[in-house]
PDB file of C-alpha atoms in Angstrom:
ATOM      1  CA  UNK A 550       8.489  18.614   1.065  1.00  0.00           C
ATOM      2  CA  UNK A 551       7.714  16.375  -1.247  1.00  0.00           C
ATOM      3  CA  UNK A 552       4.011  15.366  -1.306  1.00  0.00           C
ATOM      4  CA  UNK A 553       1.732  12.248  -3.515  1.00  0.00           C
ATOM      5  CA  UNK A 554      -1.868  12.568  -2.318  1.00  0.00           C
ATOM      6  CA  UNK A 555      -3.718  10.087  -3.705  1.00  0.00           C
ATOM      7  CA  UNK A 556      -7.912   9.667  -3.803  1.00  0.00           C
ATOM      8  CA  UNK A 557      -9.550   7.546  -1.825  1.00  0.00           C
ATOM      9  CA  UNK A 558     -10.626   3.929  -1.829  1.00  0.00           C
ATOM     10  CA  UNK A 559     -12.990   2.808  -4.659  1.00  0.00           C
ATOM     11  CA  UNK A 560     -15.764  -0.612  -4.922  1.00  0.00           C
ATOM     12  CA  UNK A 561     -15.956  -1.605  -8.571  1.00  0.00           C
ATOM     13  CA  UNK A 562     -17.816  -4.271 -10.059  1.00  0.00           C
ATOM     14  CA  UNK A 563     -16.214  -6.802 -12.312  1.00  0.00           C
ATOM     15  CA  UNK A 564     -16.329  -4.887 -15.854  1.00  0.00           C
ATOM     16  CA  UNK A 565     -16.426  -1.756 -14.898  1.00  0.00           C
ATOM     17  CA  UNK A 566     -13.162   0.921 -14.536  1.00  0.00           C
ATOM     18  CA  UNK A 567     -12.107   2.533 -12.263  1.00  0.00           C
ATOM     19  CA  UNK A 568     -10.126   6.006 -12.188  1.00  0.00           C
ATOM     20  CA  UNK A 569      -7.179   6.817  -9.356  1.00  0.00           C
ATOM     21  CA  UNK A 570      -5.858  10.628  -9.347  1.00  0.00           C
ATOM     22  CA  UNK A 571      -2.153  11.400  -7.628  1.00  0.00           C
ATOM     23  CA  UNK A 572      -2.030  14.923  -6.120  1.00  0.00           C
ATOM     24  CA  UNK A 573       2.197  16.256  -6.506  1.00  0.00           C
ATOM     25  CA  UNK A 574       3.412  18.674  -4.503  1.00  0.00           C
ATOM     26  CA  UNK A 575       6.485  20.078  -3.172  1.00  0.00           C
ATOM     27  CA  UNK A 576       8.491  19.756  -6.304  1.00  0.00           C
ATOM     28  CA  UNK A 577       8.440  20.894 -10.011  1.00  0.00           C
ATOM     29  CA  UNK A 578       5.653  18.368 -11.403  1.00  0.00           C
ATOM     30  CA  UNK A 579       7.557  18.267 -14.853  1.00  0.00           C
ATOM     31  CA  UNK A 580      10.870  16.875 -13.553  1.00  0.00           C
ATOM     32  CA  UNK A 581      10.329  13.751 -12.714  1.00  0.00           C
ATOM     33  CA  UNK A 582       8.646  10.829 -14.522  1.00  0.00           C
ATOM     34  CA  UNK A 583       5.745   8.991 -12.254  1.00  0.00           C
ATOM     35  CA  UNK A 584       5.149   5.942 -11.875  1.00  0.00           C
ATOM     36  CA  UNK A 585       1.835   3.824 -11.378  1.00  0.00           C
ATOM     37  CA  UNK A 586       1.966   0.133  -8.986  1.00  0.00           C
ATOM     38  CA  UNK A 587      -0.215  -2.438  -7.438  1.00  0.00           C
ATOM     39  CA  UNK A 588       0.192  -4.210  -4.260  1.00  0.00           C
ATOM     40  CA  UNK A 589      -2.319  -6.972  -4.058  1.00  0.00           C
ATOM     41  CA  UNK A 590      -3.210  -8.620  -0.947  1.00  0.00           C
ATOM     42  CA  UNK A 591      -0.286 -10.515   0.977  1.00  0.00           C
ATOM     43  CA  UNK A 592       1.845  -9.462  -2.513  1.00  0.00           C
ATOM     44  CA  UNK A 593       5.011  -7.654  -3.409  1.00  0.00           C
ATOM     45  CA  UNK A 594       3.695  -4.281  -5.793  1.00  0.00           C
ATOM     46  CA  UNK A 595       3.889  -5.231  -9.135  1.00  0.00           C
ATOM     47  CA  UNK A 596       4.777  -1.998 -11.749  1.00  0.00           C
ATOM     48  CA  UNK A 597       2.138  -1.195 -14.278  1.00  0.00           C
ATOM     49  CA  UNK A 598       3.494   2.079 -16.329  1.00  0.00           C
ATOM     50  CA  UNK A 599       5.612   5.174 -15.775  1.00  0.00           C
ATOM     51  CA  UNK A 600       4.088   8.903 -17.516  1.00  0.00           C
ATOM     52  CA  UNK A 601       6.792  11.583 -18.144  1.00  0.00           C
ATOM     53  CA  UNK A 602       4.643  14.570 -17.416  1.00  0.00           C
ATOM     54  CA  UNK A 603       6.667  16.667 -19.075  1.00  0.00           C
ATOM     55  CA  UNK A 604       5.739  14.956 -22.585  1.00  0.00           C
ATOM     56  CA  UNK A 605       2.730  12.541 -21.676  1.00  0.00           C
ATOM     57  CA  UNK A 606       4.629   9.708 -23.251  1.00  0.00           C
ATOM     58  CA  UNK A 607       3.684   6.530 -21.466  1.00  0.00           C
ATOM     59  CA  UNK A 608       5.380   2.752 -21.195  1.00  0.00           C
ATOM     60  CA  UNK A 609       2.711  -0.022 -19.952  1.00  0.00           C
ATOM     61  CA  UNK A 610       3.671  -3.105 -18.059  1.00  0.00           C
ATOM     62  CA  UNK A 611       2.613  -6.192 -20.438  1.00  0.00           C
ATOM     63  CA  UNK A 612       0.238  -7.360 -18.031  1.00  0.00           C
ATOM     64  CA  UNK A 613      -1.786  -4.076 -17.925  1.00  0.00           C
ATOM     65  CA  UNK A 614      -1.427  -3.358 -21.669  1.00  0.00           C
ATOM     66  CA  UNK A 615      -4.495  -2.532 -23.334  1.00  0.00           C
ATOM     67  CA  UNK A 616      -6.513  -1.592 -19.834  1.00  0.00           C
ATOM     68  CA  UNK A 617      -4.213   1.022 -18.470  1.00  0.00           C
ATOM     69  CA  UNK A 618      -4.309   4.586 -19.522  1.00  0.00           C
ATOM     70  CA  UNK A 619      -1.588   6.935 -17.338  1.00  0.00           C
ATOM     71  CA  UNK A 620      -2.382  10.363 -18.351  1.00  0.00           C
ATOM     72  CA  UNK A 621      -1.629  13.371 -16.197  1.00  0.00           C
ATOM     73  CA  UNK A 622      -2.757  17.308 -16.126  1.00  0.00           C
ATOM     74  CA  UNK A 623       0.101  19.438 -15.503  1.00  0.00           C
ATOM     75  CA  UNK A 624      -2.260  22.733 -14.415  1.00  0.00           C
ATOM     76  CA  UNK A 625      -2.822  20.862 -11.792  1.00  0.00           C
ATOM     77  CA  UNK A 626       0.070  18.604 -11.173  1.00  0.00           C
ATOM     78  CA  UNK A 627      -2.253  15.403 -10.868  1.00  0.00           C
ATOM     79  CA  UNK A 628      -1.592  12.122 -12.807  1.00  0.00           C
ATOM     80  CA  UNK A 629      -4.223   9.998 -13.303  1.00  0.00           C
ATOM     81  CA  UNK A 630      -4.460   6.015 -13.239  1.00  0.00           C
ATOM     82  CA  UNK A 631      -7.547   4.057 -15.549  1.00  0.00           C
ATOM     83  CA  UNK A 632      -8.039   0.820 -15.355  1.00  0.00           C
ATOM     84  CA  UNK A 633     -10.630  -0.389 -16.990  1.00  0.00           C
ATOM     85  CA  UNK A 634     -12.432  -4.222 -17.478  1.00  0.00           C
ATOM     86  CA  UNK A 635     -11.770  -4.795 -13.930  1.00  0.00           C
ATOM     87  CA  UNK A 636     -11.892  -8.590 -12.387  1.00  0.00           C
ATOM     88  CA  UNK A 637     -11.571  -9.496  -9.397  1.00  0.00           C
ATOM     89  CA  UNK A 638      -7.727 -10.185  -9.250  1.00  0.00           C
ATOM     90  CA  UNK A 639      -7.401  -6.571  -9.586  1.00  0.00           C
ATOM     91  CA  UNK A 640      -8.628  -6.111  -5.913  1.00  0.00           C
ATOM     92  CA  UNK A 641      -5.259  -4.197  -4.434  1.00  0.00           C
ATOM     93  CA  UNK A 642      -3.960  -0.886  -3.242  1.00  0.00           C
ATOM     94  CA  UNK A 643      -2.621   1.087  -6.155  1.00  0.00           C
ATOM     95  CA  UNK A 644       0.222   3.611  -5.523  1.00  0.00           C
ATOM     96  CA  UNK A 645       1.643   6.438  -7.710  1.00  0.00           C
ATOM     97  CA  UNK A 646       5.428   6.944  -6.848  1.00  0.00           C
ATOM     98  CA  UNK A 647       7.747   9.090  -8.346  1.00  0.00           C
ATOM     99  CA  UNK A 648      11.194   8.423 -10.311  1.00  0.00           C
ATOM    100  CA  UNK A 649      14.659   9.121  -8.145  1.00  0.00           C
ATOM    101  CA  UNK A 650      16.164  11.181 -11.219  1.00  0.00           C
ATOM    102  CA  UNK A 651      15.681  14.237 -12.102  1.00  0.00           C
ATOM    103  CA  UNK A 652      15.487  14.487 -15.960  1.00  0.00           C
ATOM    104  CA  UNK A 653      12.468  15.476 -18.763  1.00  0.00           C
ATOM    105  CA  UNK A 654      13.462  12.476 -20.742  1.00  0.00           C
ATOM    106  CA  UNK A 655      15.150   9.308 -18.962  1.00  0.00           C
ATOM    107  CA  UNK A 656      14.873   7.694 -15.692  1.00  0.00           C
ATOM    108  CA  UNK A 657      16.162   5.519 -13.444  1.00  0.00           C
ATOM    109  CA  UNK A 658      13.551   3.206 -12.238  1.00  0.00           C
ATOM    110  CA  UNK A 659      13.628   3.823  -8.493  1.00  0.00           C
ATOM    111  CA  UNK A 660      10.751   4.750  -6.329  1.00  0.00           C
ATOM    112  CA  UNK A 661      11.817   7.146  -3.932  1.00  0.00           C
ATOM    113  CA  UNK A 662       8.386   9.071  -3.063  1.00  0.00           C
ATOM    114  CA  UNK A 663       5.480   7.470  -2.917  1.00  0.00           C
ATOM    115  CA  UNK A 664       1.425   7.941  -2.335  1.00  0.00           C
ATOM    116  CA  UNK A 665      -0.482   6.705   0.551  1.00  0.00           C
ATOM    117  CA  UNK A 666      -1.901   4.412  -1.947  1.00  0.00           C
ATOM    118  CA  UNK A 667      -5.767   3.789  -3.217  1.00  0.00           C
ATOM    119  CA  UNK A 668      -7.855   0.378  -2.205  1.00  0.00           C
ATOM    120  CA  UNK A 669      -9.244  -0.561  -5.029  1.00  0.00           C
ATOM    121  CA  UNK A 670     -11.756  -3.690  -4.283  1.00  0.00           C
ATOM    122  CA  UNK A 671     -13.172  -5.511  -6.990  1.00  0.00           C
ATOM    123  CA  UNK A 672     -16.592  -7.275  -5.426  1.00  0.00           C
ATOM    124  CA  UNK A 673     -20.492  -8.459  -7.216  1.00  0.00           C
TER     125      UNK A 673
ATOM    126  CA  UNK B1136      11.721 -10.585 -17.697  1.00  0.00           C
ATOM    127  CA  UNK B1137      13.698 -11.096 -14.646  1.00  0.00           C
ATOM    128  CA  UNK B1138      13.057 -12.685 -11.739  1.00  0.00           C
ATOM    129  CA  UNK B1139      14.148 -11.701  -8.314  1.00  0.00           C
ATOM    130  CA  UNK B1140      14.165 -14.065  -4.926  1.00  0.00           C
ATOM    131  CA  UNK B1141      14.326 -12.896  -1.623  1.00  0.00           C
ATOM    132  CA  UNK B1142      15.638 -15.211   1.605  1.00  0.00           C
ATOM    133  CA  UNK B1143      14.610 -16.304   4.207  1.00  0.00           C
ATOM    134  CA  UNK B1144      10.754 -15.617   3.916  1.00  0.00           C
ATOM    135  CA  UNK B1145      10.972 -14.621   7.324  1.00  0.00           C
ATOM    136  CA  UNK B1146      13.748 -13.661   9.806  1.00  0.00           C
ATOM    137  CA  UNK B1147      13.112 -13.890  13.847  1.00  0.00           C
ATOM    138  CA  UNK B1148      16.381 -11.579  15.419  1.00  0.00           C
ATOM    139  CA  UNK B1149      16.241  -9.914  18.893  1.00  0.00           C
ATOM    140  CA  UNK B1150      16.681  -5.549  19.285  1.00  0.00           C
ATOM    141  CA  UNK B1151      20.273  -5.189  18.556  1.00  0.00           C
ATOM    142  CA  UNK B1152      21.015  -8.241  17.028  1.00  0.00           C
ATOM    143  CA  UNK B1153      22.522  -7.882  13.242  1.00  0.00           C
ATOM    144  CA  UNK B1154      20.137  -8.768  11.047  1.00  0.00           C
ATOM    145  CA  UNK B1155      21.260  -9.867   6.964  1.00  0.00           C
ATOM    146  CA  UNK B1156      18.626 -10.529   4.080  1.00  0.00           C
ATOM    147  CA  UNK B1157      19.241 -11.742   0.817  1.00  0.00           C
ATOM    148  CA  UNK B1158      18.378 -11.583  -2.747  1.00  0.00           C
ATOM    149  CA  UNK B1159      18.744 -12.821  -5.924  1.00  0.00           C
ATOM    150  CA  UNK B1160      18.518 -11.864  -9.608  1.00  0.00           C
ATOM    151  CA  UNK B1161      17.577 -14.736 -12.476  1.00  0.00           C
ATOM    152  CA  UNK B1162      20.543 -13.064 -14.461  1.00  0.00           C
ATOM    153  CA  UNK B1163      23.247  -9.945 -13.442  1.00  0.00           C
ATOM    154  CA  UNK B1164      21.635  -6.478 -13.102  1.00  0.00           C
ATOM    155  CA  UNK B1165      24.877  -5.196 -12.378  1.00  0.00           C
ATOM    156  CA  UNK B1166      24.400  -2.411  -9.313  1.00  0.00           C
ATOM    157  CA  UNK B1167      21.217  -1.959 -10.408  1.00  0.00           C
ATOM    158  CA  UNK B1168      19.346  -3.003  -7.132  1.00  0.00           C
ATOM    159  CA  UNK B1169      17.146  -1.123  -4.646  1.00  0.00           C
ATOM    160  CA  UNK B1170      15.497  -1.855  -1.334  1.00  0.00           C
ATOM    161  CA  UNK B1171      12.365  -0.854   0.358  1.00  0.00           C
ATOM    162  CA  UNK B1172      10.801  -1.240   3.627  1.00  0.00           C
ATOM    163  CA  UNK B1173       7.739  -1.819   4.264  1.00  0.00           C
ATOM    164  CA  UNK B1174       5.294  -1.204   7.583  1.00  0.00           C
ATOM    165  CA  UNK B1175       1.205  -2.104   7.989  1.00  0.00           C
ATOM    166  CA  UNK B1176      -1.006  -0.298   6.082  1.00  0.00           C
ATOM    167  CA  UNK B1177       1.930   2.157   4.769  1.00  0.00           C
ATOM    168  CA  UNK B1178       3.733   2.673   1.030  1.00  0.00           C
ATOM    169  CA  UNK B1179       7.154   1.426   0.873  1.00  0.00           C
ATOM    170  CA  UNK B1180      10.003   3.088   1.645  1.00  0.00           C
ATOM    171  CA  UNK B1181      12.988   3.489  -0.752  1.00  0.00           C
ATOM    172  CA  UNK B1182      16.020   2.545   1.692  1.00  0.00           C
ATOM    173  CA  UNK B1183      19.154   1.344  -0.689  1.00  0.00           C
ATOM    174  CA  UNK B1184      19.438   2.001  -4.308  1.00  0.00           C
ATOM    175  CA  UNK B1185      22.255   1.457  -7.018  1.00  0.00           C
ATOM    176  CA  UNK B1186      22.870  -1.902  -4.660  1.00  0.00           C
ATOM    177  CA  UNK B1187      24.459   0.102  -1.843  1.00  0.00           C
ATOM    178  CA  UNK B1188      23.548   3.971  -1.878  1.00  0.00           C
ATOM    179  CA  UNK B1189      21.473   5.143   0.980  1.00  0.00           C
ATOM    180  CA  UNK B1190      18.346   7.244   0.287  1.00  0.00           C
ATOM    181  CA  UNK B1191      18.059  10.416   1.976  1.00  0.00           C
ATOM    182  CA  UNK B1192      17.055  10.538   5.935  1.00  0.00           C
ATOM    183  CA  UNK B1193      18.436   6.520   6.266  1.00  0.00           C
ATOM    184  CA  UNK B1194      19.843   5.308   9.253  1.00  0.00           C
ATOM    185  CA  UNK B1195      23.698   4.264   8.765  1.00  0.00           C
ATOM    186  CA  UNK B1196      22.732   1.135  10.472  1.00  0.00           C
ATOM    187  CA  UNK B1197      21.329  -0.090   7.126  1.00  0.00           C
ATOM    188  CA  UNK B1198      23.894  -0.907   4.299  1.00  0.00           C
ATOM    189  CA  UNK B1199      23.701  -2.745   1.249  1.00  0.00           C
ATOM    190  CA  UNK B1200      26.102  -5.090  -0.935  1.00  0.00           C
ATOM    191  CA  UNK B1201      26.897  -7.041  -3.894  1.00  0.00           C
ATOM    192  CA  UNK B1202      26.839  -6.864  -7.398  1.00  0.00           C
ATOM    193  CA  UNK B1203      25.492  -8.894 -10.311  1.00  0.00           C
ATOM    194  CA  UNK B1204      22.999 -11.304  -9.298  1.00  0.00           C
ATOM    195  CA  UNK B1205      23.402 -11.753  -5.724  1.00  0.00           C
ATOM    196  CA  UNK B1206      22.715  -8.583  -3.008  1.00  0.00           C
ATOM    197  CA  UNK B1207      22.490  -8.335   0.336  1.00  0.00           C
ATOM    198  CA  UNK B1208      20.599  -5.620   3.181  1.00  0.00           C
ATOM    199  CA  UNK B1209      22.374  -5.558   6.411  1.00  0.00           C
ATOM    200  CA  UNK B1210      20.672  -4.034   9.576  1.00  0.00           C
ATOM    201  CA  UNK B1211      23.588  -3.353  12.013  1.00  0.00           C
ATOM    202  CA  UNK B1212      21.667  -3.154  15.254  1.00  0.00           C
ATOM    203  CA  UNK B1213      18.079  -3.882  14.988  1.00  0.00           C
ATOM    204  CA  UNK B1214      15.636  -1.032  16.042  1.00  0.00           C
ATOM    205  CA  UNK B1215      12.399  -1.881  16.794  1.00  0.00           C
ATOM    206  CA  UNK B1216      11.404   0.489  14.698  1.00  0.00           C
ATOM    207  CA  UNK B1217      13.240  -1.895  11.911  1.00  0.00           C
ATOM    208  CA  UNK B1218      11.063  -4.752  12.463  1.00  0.00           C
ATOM    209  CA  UNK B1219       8.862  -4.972   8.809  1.00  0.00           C
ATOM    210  CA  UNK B1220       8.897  -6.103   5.328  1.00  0.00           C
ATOM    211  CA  UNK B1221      11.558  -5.377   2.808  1.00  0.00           C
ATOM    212  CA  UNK B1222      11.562  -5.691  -0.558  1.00  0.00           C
ATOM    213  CA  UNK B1223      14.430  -5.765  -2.882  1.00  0.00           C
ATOM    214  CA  UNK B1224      13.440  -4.539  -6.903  1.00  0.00           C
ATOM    215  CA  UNK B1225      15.755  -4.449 -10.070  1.00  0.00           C
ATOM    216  CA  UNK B1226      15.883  -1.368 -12.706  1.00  0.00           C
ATOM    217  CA  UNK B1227      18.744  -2.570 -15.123  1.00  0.00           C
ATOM    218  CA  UNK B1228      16.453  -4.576 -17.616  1.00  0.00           C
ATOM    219  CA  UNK B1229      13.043  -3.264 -18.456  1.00  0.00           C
ATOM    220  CA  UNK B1230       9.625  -3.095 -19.085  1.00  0.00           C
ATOM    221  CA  UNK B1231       8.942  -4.607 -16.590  1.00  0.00           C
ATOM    222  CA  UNK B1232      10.694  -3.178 -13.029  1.00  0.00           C
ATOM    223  CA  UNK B1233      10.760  -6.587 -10.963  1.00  0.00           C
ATOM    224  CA  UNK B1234      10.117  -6.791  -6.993  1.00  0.00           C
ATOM    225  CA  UNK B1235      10.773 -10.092  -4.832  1.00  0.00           C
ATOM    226  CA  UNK B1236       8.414 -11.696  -2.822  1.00  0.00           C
ATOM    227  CA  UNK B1237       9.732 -10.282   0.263  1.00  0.00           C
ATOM    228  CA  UNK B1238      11.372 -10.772   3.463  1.00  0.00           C
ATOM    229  CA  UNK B1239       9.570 -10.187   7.154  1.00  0.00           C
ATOM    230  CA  UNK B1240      11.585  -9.325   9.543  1.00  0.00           C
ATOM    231  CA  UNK B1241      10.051 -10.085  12.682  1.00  0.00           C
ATOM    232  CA  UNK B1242      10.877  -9.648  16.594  1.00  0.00           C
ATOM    233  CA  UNK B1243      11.921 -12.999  17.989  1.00  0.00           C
TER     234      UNK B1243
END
């Protein structure tokens, strides 16, 4: 079945980055573009990128945009979330999910598997 | 970038009542509409996409409608099970894919 395992949670001070890996499983890693959200506290999840791991093209969410790197290493079938310059609005649980369609070069947009998700708490 | 609303915030039904949320697009996304649910301390859950499309493994008791701008999730029967947050999210106009704040459904 298909499986997102996600590392655990993470305490970052303000500045700093912070580094989230997603585990796939279960299904050809190559197939499917993945996608990267946060949920923060009491909030709806808010996207921040997609990676085709097929290609390792990216698209970035405007409000991530020059602090997000998606990257991913297909020996391994692991994507990988940086965020870097953290503050402490970035305090949230961070999920990779992956795309409904099956394709190397389009998707749909829809979330149909996701991770358990990764705390990420932003604290001096 | 568009913005979705959910309504009511919150919605107090009783185990087998039928339970309806709504939500709204700032402009038409045509069918292009999915809902999740959403328990404690879990991911969501894809339920409904392309407005009414069930995902795989969902209970026929859920079914979705509408077109445009304005969708609605029905629960036929409420499960306790069903009792949670849902989320409806657009995919027809992007960067960026849009969420709405959210509906709780909650046991009255």
């Amino acid at each position: 079945q298909v499986q997102l395992v996600q590392s655990g949670s993470e305490v970052k001070e303000p500045g700093a980055s912070v580094k989230v890996s997603c585990k796939a499983s279960g299904y050809t890693f190559s197939g499917y573009y993945l996608h990267w959200l946060r949920q923060a506290p009491g909030q709806s999840p808010e996207w921040m990128g997609w990676i085709n791991p097929n290609s390792g093209a990216t698209m970035y969410g405007r409000n991530f945009q020059g602090r997000v790197s998606l990257t991913r290493d297909a020996s391994t079938t692991t994507a990988y979330l940086d965020l870097s310059r953290l503050a402490f609005d970035d305090t949230g649980v961070y999920y990779c999910a992956r795309d409904l369609r099956t394709s190397h070069a389009s998707l749909d947009g829809i979330f149909d598997n996701w991770g358990q998700g990764t705390l990420v708490t932003v604290s001096s | 970038e568009i913005v979705m609303t959910q309504s009511p915030a919150t919605l107090s039904l009783s185990p087998g009542e039928r339970g309806t949320l709504s939500c709204r697009a700032s402009q038409s996304v045509f069918s292009k509409l999915a809902w999740y649910q959403q328990k404690p301390g879990q991911a969501p859950r894809l339920l409904i996409y392309n407005a009414s499309t069930r995902a795989t493994g969902v209970p026929a008791r859920f079914s979705g409608g509408g077109s445009g701008a304005e969708f609605t999730l029905t629960i036929s029967s409420l499960q306790s099970e069903d009792f949670a947050l849902y989320y409806c999210q657009q995919y027809n106009k992007w960067p960026p894919f849009t969420f709405g704040q959210g509906t709780k459904l909650e046991i009255k």
